[in-house]
mmCIF file of C-alpha atoms in Angstrom:
data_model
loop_
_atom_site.group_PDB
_atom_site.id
_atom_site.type_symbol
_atom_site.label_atom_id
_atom_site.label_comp_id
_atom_site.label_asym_id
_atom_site.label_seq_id
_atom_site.Cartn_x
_atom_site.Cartn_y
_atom_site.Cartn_z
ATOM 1 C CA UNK A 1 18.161 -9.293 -2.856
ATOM 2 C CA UNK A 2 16.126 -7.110 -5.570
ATOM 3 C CA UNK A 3 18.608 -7.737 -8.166
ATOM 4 C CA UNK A 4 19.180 -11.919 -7.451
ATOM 5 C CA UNK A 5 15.155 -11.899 -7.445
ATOM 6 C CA UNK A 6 14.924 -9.573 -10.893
ATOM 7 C CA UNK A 7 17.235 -11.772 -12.791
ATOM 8 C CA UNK A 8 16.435 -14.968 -11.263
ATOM 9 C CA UNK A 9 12.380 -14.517 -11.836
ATOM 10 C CA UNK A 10 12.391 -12.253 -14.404
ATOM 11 C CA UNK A 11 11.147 -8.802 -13.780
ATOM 12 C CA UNK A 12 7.127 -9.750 -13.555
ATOM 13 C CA UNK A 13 7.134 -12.090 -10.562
ATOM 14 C CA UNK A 14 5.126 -12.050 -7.565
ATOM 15 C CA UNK A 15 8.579 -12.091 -5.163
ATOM 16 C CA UNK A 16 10.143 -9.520 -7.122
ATOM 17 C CA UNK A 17 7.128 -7.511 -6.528
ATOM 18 C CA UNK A 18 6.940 -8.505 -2.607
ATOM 19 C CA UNK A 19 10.993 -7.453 -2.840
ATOM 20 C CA UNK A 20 10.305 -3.758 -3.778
ATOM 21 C CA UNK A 21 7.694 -3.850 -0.987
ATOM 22 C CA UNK A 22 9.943 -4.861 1.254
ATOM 23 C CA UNK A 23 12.513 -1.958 -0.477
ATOM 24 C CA UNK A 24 9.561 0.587 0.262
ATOM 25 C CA UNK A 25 9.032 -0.424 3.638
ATOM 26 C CA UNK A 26 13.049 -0.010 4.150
ATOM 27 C CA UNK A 27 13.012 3.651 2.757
ATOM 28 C CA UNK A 28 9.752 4.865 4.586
ATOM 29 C CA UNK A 29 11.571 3.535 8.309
ATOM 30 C CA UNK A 30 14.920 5.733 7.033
ATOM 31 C CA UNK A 31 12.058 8.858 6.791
ATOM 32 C CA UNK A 32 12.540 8.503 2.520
ATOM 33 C CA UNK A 33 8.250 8.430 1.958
ATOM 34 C CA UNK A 34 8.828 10.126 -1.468
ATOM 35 C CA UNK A 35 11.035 7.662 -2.097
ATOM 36 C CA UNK A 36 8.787 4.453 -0.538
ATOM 37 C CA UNK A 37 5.459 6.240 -2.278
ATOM 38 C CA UNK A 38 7.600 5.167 -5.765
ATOM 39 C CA UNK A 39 8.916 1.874 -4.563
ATOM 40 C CA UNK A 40 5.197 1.302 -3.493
ATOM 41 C CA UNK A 41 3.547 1.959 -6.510
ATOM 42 C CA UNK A 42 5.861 0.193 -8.817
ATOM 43 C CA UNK A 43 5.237 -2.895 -6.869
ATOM 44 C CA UNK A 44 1.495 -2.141 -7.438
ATOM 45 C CA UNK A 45 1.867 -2.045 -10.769
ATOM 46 C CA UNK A 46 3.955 -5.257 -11.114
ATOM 47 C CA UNK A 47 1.358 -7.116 -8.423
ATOM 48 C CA UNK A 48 -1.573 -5.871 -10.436
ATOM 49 C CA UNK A 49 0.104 -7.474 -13.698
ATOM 50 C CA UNK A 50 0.774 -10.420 -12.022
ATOM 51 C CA UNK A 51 -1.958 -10.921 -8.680
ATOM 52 C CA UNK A 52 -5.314 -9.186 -10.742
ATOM 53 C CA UNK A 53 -6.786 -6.315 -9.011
ATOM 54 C CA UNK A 54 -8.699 -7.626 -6.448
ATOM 55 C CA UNK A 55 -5.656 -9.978 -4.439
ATOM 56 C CA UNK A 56 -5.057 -9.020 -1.299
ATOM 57 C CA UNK A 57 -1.514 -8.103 -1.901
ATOM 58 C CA UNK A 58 -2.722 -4.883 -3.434
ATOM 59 C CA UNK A 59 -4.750 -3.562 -0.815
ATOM 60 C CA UNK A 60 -1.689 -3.865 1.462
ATOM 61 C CA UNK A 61 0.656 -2.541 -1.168
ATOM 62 C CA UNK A 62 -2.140 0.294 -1.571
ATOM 63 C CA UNK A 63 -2.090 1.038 2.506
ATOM 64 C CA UNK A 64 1.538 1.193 2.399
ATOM 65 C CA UNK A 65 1.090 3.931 -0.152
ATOM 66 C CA UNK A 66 -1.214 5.612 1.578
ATOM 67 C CA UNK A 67 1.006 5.906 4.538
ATOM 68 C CA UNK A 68 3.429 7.268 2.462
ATOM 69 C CA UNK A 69 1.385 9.565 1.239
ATOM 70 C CA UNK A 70 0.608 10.814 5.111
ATOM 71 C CA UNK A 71 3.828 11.278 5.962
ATOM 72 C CA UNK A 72 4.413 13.563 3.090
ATOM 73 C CA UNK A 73 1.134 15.392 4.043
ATOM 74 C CA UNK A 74 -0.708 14.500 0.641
ATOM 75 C CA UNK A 75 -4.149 14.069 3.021
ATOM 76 C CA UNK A 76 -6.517 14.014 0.136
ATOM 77 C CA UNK A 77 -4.326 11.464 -1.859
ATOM 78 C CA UNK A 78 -3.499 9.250 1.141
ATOM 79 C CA UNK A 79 -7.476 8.976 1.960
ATOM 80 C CA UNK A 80 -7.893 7.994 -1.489
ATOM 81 C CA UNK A 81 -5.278 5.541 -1.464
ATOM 82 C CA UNK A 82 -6.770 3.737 1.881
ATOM 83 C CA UNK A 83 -10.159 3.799 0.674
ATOM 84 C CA UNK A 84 -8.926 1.567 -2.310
ATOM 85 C CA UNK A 85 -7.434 -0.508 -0.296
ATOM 86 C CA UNK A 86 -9.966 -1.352 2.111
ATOM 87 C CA UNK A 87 -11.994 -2.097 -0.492
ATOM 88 C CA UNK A 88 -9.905 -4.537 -1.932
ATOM 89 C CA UNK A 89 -8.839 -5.749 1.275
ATOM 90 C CA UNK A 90 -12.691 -6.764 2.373
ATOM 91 C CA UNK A 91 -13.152 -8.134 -0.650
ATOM 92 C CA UNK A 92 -10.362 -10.567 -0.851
ATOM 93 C CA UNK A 93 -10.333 -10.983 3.078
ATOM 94 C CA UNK A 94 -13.788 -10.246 4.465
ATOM 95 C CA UNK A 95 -14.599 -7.295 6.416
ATOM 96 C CA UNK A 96 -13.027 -8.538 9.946
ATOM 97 C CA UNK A 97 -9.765 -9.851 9.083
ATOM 98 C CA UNK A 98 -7.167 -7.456 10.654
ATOM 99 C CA UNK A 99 -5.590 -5.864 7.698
ATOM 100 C CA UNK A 100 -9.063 -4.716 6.710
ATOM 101 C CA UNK A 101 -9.305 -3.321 10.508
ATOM 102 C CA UNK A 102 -6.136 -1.878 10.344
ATOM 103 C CA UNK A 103 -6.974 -0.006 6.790
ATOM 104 C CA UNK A 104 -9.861 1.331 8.683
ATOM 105 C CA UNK A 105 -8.269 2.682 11.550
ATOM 106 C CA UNK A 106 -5.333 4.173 9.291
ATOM 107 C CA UNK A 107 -8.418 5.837 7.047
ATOM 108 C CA UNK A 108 -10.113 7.555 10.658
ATOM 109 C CA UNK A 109 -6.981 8.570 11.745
ATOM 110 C CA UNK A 110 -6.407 10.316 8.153
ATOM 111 C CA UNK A 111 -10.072 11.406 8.154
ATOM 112 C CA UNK A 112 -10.009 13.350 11.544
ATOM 113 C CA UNK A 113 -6.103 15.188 10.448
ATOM 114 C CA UNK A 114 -8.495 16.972 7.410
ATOM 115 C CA UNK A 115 -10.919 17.713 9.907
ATOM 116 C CA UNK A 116 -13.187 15.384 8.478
ATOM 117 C CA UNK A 117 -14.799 13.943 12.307
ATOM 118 C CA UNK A 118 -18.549 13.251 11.152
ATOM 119 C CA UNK A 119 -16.816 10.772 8.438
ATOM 120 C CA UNK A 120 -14.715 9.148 11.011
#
């Protein structure tokens, strides 16, 4: 489905970026996170191209890496990742729409595994 979209679209299109997302999110079920984290951030790259840096799309694409990112046990990275993205997320969504709540629960969680409890 990557491929059709690539040469269909071209290889700077919003759907070929929301395939590799969708590639990522395959790899990270199968227990691949290096492999997802990649995925992730070359969709990123292509939505930030395409979407600007504030559309919602990348603070999801952003959480996504930052789950990666747990699951590999790159903490400090992963907290970075999901602060990004909640800011980006309440900016594009507003602070109470749920993938801005579920950024912020993925960032406690993350916060209290580094031992970090008076931040979460």
């Amino acid at each position: 489905a990557l491929a059709i979209r690539q040469r269909c679209l071209g290889p700077d299109h919003p759907e070929v970026a929301r395939a590799l997302n969708n590639v990522g999110t395959a790899l990270s079920s199968q227990g691949r996170h290096a492999a997802a984290e990649q995925v992730f951030r070359e969709s990123l790259a292509m939505k930030r191209k395409v979407l600007g840096p504030s559309h919602h799309a990348i603070g999801a694409t952003l959480n996504n890496i930052a789950r990666s990112l747990r699951y590999q046990g790159k903490l400090p990275e992963a907290e970075a990742a999901c602060r990004q993205a909640i800011v980006v997320l309440e900016a594009s969504l507003g602070a109470t729409h749920p993938s801005v709540i579920t950024a912020v629960t993925n960032l406690v969680a993350l916060l209290k595994r580094q031992g970090k409890d008076a931040e979460s």
